[in-house]
Tab-separated table of N, CA and C in Angstrom:
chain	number	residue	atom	x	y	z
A	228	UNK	N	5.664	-41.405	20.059
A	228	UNK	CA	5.613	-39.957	19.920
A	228	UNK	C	7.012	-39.428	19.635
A	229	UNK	N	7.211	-38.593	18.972
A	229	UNK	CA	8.322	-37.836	18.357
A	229	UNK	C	9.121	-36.866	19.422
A	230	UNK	N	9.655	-36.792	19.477
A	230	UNK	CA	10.647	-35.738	20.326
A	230	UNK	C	10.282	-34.432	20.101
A	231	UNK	N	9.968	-34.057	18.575
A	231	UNK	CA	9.294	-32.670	17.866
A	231	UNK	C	8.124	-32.511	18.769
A	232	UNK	N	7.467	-33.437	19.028
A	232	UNK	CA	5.945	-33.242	19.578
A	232	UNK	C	5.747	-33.153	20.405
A	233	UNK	N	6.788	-33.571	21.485
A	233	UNK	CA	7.114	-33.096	23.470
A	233	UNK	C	7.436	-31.692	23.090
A	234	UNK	N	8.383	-31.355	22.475
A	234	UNK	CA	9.003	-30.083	22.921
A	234	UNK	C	8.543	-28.695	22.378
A	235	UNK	N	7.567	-27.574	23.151
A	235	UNK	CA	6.771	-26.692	23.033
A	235	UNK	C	7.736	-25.827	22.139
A	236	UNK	N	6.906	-24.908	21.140
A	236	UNK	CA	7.449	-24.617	19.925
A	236	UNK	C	8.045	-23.094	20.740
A	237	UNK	N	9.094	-22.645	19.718
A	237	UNK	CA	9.950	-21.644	20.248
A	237	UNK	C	9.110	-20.334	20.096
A	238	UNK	N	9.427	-19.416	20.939
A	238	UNK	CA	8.288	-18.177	21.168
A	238	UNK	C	8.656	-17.678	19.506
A	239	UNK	N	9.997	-17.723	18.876
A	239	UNK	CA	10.122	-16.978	17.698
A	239	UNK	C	9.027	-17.863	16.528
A	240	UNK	N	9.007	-19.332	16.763
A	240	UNK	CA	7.890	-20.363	15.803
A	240	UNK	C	6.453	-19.615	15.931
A	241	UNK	N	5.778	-19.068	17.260
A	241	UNK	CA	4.825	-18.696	17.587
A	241	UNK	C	4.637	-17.291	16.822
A	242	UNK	N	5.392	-16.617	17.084
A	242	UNK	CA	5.347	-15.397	16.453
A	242	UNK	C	5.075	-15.344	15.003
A	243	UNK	N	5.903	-15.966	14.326
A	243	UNK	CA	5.935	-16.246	12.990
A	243	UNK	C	4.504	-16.823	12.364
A	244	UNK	N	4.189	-17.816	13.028
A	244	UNK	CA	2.723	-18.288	12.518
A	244	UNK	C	1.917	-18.078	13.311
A	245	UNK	N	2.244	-16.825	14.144
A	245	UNK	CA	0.482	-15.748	14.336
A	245	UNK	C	0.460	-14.839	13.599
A	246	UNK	N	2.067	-14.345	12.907
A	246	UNK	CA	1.746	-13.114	12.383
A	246	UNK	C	1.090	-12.581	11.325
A	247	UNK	N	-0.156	-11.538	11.190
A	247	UNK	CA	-0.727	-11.771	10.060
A	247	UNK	C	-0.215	-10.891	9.001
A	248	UNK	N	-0.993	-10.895	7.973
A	248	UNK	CA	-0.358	-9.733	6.896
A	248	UNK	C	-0.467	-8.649	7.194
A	249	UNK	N	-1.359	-8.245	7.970
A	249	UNK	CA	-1.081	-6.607	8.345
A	249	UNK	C	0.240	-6.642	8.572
A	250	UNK	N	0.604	-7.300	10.146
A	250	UNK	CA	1.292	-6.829	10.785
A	250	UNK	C	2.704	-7.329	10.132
A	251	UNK	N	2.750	-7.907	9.190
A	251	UNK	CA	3.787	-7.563	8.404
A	251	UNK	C	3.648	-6.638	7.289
A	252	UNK	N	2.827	-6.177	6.851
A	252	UNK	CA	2.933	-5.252	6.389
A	252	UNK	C	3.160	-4.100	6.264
A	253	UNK	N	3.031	-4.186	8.290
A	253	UNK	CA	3.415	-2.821	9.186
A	253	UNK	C	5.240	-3.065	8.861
A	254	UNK	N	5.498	-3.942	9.436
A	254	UNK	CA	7.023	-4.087	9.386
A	254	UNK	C	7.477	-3.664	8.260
A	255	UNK	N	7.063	-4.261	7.178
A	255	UNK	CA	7.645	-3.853	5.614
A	255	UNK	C	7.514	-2.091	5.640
A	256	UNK	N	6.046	-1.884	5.956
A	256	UNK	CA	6.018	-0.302	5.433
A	256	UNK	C	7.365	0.448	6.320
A	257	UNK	N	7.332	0.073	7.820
A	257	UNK	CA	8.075	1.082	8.482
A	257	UNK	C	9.466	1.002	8.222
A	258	UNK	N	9.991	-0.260	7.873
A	258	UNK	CA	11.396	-0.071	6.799
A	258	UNK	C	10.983	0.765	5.156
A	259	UNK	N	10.131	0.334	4.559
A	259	UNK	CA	10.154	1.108	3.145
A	259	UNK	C	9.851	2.541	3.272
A	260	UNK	N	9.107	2.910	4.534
A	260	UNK	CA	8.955	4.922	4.631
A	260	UNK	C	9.901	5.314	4.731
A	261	UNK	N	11.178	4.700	5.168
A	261	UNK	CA	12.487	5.182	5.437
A	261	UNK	C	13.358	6.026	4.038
A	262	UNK	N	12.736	5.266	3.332
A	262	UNK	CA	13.670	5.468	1.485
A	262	UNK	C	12.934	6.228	1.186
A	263	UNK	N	11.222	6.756	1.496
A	263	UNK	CA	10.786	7.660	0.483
A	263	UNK	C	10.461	8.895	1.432
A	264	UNK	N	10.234	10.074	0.290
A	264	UNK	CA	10.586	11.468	0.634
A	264	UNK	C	8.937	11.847	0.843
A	265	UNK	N	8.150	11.779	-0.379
A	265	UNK	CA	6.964	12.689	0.000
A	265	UNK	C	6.136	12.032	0.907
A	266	UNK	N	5.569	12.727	1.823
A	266	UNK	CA	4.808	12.242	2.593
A	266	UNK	C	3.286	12.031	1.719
A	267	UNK	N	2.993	12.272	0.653
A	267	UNK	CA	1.721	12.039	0.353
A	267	UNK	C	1.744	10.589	-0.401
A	268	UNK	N	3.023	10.492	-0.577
A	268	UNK	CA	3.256	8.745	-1.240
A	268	UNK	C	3.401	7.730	-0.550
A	269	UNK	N	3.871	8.218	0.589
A	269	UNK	CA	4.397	7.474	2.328
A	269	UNK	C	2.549	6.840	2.561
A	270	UNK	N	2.031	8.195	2.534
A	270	UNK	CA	0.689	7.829	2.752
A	270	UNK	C	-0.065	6.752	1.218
A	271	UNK	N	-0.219	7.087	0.746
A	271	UNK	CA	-0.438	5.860	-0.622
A	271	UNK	C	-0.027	4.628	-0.490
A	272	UNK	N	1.220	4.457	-0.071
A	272	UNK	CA	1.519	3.178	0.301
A	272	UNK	C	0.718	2.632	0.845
A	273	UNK	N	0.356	2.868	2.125
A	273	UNK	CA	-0.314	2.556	3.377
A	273	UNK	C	-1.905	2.350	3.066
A	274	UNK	N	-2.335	3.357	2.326
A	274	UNK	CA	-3.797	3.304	2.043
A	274	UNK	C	-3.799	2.550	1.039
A	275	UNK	N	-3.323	2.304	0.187
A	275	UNK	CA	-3.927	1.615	-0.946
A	275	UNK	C	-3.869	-0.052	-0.182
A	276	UNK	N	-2.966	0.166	0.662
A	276	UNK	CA	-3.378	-1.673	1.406
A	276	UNK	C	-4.243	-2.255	1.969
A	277	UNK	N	-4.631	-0.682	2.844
A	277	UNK	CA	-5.646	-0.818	3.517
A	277	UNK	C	-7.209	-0.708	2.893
A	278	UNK	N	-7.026	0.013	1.940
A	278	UNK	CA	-8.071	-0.164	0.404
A	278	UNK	C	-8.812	-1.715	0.312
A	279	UNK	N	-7.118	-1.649	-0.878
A	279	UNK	CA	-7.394	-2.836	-1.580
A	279	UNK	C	-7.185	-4.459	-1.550
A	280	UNK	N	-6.524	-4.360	-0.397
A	280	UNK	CA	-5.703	-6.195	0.671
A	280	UNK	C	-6.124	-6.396	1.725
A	281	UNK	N	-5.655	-5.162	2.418
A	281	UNK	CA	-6.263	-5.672	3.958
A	281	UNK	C	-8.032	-6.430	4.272
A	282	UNK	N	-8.594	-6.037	3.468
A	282	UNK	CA	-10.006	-6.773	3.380
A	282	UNK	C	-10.491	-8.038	2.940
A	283	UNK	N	-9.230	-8.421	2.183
A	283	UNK	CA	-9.020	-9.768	1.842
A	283	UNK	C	-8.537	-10.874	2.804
A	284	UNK	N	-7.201	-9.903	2.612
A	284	UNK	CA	-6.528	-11.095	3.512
A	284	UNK	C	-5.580	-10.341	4.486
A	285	UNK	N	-5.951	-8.930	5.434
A	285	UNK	CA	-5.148	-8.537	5.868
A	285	UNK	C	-5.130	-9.023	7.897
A	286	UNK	N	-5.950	-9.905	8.067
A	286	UNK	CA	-6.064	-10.300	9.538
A	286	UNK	C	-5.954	-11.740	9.436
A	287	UNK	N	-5.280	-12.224	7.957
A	287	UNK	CA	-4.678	-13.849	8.232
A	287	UNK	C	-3.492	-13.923	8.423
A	288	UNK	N	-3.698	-15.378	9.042
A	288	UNK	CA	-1.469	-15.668	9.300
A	288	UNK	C	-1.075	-15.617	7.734
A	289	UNK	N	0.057	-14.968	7.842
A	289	UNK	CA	1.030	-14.855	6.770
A	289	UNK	C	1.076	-16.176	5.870
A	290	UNK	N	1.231	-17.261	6.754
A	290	UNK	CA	1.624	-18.484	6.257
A	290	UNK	C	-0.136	-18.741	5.378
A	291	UNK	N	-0.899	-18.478	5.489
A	291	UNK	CA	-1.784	-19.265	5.029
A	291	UNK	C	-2.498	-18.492	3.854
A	292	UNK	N	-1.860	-17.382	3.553
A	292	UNK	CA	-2.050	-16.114	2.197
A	292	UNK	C	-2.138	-17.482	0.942
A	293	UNK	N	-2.969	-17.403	0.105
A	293	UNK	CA	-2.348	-18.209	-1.274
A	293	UNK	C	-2.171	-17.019	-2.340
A	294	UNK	N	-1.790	-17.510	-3.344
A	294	UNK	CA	-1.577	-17.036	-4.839
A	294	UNK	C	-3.329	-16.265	-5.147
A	295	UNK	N	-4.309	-17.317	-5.380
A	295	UNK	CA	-5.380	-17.236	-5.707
A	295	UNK	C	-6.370	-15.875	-4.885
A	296	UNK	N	-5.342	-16.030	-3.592
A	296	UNK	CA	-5.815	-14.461	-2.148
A	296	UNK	C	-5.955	-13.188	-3.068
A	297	UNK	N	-4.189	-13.344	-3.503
A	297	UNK	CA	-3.692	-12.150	-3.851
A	297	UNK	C	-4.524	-11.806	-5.264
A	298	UNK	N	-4.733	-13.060	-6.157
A	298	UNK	CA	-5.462	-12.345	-7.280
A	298	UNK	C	-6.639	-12.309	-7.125
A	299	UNK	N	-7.761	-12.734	-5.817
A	299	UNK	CA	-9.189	-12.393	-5.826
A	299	UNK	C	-8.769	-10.636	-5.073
A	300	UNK	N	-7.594	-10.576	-4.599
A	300	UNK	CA	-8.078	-9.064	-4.144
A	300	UNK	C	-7.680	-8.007	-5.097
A	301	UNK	N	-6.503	-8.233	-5.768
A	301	UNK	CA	-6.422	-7.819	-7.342
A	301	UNK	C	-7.269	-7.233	-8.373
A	302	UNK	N	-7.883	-8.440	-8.617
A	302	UNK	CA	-8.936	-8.615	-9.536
A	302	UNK	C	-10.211	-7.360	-9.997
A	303	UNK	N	-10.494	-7.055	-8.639
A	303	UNK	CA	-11.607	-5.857	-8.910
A	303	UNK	C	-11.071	-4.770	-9.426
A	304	UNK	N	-9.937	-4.468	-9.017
A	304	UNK	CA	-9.027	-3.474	-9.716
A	304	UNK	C	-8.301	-3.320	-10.821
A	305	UNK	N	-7.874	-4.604	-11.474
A	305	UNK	CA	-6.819	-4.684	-12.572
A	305	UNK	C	-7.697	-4.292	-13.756
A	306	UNK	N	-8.663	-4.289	-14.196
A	306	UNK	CA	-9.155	-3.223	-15.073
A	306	UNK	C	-9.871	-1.692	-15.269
A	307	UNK	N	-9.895	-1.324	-14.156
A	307	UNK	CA	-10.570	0.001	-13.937
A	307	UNK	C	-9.287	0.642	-13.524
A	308	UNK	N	-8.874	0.338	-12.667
A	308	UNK	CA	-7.746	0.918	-12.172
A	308	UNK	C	-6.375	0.448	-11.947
A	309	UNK	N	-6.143	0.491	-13.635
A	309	UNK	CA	-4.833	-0.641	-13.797
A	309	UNK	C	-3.298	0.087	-13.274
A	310	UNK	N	-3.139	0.948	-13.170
A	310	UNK	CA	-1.790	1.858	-12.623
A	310	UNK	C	-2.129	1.324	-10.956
A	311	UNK	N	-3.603	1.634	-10.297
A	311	UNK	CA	-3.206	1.361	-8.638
A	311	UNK	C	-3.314	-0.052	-9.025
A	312	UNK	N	-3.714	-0.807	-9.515
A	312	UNK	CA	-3.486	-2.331	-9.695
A	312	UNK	C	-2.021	-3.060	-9.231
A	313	UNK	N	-1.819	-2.142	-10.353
A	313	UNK	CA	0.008	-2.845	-10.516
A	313	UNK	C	0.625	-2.188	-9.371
A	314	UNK	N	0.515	-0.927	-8.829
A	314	UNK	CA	1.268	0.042	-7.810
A	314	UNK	C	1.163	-1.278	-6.418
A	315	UNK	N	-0.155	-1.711	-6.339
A	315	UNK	CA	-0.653	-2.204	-4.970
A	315	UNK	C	-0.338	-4.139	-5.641
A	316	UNK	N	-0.365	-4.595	-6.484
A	316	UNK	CA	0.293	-5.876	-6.369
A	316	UNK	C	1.830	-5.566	-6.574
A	317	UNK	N	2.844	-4.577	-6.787
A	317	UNK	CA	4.032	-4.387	-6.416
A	317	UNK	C	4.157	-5.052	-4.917
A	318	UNK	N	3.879	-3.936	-4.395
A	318	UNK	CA	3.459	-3.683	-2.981
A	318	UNK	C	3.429	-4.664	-2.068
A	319	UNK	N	2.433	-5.585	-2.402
A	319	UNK	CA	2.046	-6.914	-1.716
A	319	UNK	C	3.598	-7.890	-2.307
A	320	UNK	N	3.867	-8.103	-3.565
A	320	UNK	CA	4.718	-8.971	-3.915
A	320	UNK	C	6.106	-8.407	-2.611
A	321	UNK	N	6.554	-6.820	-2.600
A	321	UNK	CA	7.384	-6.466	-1.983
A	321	UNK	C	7.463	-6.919	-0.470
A	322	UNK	N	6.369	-7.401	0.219
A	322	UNK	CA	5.420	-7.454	1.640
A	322	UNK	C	5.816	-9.121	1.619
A	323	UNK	N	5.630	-9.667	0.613
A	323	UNK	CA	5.805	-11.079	0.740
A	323	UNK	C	7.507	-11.841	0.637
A	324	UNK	N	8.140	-10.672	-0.228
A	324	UNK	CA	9.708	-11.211	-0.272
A	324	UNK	C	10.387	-10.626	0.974
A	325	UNK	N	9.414	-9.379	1.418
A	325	UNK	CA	10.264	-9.927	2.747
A	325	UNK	C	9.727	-10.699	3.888
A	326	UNK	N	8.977	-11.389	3.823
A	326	UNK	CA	8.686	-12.783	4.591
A	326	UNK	C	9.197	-13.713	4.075
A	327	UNK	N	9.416	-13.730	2.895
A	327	UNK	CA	10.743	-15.182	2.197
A	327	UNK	C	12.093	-14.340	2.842
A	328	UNK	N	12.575	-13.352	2.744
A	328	UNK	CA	13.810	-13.204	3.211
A	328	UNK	C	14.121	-13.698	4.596
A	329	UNK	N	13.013	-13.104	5.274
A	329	UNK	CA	12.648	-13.422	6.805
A	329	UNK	C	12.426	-15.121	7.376
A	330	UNK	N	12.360	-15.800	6.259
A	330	UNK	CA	11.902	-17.093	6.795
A	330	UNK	C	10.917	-17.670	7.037
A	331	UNK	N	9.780	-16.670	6.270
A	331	UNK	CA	8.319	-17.000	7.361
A	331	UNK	C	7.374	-17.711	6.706
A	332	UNK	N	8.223	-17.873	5.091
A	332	UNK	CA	7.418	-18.920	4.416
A	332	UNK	C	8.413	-18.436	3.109
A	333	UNK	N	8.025	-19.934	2.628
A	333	UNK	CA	9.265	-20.462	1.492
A	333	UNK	C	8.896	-19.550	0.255
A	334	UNK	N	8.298	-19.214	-0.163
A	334	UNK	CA	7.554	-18.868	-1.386
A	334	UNK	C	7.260	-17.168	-1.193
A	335	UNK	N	5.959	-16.779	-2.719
A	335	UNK	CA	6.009	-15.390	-2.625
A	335	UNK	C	4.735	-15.897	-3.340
A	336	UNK	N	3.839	-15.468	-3.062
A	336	UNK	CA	2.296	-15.729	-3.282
A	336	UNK	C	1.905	-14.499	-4.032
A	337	UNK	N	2.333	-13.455	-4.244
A	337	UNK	CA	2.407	-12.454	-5.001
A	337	UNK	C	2.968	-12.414	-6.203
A	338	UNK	N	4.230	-13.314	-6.664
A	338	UNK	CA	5.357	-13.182	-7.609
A	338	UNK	C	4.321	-14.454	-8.573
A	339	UNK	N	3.507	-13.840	-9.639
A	339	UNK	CA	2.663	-14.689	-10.820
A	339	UNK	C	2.782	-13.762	-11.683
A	340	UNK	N	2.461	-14.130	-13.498
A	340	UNK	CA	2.603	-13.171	-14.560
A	340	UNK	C	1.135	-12.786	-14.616
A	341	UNK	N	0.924	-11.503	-13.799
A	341	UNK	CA	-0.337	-10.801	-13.682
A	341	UNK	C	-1.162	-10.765	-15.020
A	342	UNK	N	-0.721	-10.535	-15.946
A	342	UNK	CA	-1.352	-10.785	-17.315
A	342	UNK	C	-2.088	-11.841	-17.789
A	343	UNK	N	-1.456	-13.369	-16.916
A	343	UNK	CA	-2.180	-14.364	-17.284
A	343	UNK	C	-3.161	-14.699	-16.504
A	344	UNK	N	-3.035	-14.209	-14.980
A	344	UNK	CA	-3.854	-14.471	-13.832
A	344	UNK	C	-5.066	-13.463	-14.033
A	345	UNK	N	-4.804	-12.366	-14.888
A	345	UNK	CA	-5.506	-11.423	-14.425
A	345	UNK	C	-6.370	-10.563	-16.079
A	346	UNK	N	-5.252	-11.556	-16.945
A	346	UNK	CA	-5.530	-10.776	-18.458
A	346	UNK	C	-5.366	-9.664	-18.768
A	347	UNK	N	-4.743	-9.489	-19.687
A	347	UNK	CA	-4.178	-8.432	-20.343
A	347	UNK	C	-5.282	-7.541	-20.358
A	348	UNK	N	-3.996	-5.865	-20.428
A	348	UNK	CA	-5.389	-5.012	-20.315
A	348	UNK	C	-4.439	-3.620	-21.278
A	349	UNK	N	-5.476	-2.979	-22.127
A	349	UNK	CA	-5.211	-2.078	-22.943
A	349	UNK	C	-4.742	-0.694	-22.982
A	350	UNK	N	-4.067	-0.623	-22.616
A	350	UNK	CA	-3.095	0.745	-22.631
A	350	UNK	C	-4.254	2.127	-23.431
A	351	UNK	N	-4.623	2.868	-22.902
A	351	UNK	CA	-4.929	4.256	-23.325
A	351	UNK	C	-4.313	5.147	-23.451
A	352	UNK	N	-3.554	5.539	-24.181
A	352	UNK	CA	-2.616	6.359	-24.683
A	352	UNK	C	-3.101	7.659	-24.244
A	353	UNK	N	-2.556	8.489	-23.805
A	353	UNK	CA	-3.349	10.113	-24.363
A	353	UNK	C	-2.035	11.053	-24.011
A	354	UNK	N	-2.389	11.282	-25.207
A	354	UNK	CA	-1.388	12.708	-25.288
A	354	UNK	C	-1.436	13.732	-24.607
A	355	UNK	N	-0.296	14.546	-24.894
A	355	UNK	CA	-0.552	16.161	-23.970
A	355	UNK	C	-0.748	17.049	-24.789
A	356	UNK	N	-1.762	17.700	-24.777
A	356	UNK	CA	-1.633	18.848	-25.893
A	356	UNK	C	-0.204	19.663	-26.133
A	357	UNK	N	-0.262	19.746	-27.620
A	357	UNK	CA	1.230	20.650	-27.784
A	357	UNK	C	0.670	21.942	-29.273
A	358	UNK	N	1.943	22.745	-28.818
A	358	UNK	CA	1.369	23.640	-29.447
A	358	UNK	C	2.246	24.152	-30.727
A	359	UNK	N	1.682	23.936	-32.289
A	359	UNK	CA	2.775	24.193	-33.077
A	359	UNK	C	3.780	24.785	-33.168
A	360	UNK	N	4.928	24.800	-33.516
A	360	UNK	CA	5.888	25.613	-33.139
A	360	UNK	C	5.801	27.256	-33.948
A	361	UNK	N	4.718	27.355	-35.063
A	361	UNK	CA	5.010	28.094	-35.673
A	361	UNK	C	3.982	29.276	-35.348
A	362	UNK	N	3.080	28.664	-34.177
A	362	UNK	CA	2.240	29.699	-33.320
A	362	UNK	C	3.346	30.601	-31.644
A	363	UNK	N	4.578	30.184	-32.031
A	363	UNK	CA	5.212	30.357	-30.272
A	363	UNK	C	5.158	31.621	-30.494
A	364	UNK	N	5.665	32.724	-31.727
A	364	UNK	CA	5.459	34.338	-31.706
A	364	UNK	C	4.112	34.272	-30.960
A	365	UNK	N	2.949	34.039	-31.520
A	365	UNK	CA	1.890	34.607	-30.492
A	365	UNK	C	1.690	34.495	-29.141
A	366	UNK	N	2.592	33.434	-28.760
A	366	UNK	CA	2.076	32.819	-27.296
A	366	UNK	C	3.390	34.027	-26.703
A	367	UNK	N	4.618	34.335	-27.444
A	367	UNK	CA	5.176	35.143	-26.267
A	367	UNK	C	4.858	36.594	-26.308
A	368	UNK	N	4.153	36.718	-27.483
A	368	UNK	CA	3.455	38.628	-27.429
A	368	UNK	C	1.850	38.049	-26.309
A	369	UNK	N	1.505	37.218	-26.433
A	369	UNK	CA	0.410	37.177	-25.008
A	369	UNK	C	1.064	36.626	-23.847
A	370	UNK	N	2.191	36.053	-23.924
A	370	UNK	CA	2.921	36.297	-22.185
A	370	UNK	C	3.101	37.155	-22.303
A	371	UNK	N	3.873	38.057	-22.655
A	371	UNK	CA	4.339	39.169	-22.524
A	371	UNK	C	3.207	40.728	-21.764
A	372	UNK	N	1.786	40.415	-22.598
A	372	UNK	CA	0.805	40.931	-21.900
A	372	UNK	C	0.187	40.538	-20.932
A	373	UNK	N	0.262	38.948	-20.558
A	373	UNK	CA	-0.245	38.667	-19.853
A	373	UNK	C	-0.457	39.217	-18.461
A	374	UNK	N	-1.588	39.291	-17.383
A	374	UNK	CA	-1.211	39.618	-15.855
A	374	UNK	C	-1.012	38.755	-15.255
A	375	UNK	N	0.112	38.513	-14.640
A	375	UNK	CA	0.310	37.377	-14.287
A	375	UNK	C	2.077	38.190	-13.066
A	376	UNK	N	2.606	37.118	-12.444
A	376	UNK	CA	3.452	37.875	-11.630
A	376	UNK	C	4.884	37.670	-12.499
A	377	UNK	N	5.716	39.216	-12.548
A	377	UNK	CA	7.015	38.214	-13.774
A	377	UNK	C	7.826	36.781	-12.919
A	378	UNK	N	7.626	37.030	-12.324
A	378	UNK	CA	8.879	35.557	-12.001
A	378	UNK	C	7.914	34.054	-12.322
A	379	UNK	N	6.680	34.138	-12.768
A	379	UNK	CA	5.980	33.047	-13.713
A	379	UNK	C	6.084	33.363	-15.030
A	380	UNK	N	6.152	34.523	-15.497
A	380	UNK	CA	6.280	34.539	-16.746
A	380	UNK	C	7.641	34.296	-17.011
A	381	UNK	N	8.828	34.779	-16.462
A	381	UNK	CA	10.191	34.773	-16.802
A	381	UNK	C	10.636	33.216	-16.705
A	382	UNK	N	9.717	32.652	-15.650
A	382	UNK	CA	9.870	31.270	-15.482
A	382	UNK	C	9.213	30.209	-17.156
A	383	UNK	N	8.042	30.972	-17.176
A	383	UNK	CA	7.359	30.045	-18.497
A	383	UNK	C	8.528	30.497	-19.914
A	384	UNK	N	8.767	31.707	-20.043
A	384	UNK	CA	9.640	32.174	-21.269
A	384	UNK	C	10.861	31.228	-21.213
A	385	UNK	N	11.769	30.635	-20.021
A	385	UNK	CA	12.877	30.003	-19.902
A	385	UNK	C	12.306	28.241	-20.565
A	386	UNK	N	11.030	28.211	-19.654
A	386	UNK	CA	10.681	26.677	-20.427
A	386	UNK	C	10.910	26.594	-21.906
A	387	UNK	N	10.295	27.401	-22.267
A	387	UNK	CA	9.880	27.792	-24.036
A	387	UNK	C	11.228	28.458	-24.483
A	388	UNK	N	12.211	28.983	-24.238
A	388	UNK	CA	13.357	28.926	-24.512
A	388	UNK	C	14.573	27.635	-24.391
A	389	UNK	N	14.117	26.791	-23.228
A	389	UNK	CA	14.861	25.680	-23.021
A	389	UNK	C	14.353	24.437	-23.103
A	390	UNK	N	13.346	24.277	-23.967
A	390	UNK	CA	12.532	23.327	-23.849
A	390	UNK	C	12.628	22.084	-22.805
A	391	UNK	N	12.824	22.802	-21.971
A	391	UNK	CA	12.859	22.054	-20.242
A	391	UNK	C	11.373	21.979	-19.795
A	392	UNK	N	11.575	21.344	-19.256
A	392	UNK	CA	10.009	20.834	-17.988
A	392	UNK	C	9.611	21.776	-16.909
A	393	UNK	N	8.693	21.866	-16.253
A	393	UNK	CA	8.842	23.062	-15.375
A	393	UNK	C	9.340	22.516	-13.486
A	394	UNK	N	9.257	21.160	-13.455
A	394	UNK	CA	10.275	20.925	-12.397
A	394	UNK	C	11.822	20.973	-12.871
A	395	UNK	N	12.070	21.029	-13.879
A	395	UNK	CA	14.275	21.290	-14.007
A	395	UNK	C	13.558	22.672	-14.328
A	396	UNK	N	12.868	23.395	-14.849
A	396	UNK	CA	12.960	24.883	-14.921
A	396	UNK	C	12.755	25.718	-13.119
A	397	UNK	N	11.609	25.236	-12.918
A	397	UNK	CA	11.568	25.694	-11.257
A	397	UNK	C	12.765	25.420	-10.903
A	398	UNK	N	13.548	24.516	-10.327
A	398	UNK	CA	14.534	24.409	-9.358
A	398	UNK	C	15.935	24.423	-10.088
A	399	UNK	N	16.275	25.201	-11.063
A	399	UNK	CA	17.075	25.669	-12.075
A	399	UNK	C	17.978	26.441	-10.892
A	400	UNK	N	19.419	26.196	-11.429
A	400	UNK	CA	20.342	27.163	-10.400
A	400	UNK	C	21.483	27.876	-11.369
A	401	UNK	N	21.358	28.802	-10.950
A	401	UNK	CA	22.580	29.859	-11.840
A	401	UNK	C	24.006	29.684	-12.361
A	402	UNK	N	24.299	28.002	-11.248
A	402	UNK	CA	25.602	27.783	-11.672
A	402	UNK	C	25.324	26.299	-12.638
């Protein structure tokens, strides 16, 4: 018998290979809420795991996640809903490098070229409506009538004068 095999494994060995992906995922989130501002994205984080992973594989040990986990829980999503697709395998890949940083397994069971695991998927373009430039006289003789309160209209006339966005036009400062 081995010397390894008398001597009872260290409470930090135990920890490590009980811990499951939630509960690292708890760890990851409560360092990553730290960096972000809106609370409705704070929340997205969190739900889309609990969505779209945690049902997979979110009450296994860390150590025993594969590649194949991450793309059966993927999978239902990467064509219907290819933006939370990619948002939520970010996510997981981010969840797993820090268990490689951490030590808790060599690898990143998340880090594959999603395209090949998962097949390419087609971009839908869509535009924003825009409005010729050679209609803007009419649009500012109907702001101008419009009812509406002036500090939206004075606000929309500055867009259309500065062809700015209306978040740098909203929070616009005098100096």
């Amino acid at each position: 018998s081995k010397i390894e095999d008398m001597v009872p494994a260290s409470p930090e060995t135990v920890v490590i290979e009980s811990l499951t992906f939630r509960e690292l995922a708890k760890q990851w989130f409560d360092q990553k809420k730290l960096g972000l501002r809106n609370g409705k994205h704070i929340q997205q984080n969190w739900n889309t795991l609990e969505t779209y992973i945690f049902p997979y594989f979110g009450d296994r040990p860390v150590t025993e996640v594969k590649v194949g986990d991450v793309i059966d829980a993927i999978r239902p999503i990467w064509h219907d809903k290819h933006e939370t697709a990619k948002r939520v395998l970010g996510r997981v890949k981010e969840i797993f490098a820090h268990a490689k940083i951490h030590e808790m397994r060599p690898d990143n069971p998340a880090d594959f070229p999603p395209n090949t695991a998962l097949g390419a998927v087609r971009k839908k373009t869509v535009h924003f409506g825009a409005l010729p430039f050679e209609d803007i006289p009419a649009l500012w003789d109907w702001l101008l009538a419009a009812n509406c309160e002036e500090q939206t209209r004075h606000l929309v006339m500055l867009m259309i004068l500065t062809a700015k966005r209306s978040k740098e036009t909203r929070f616009a400062r005098w100096d």
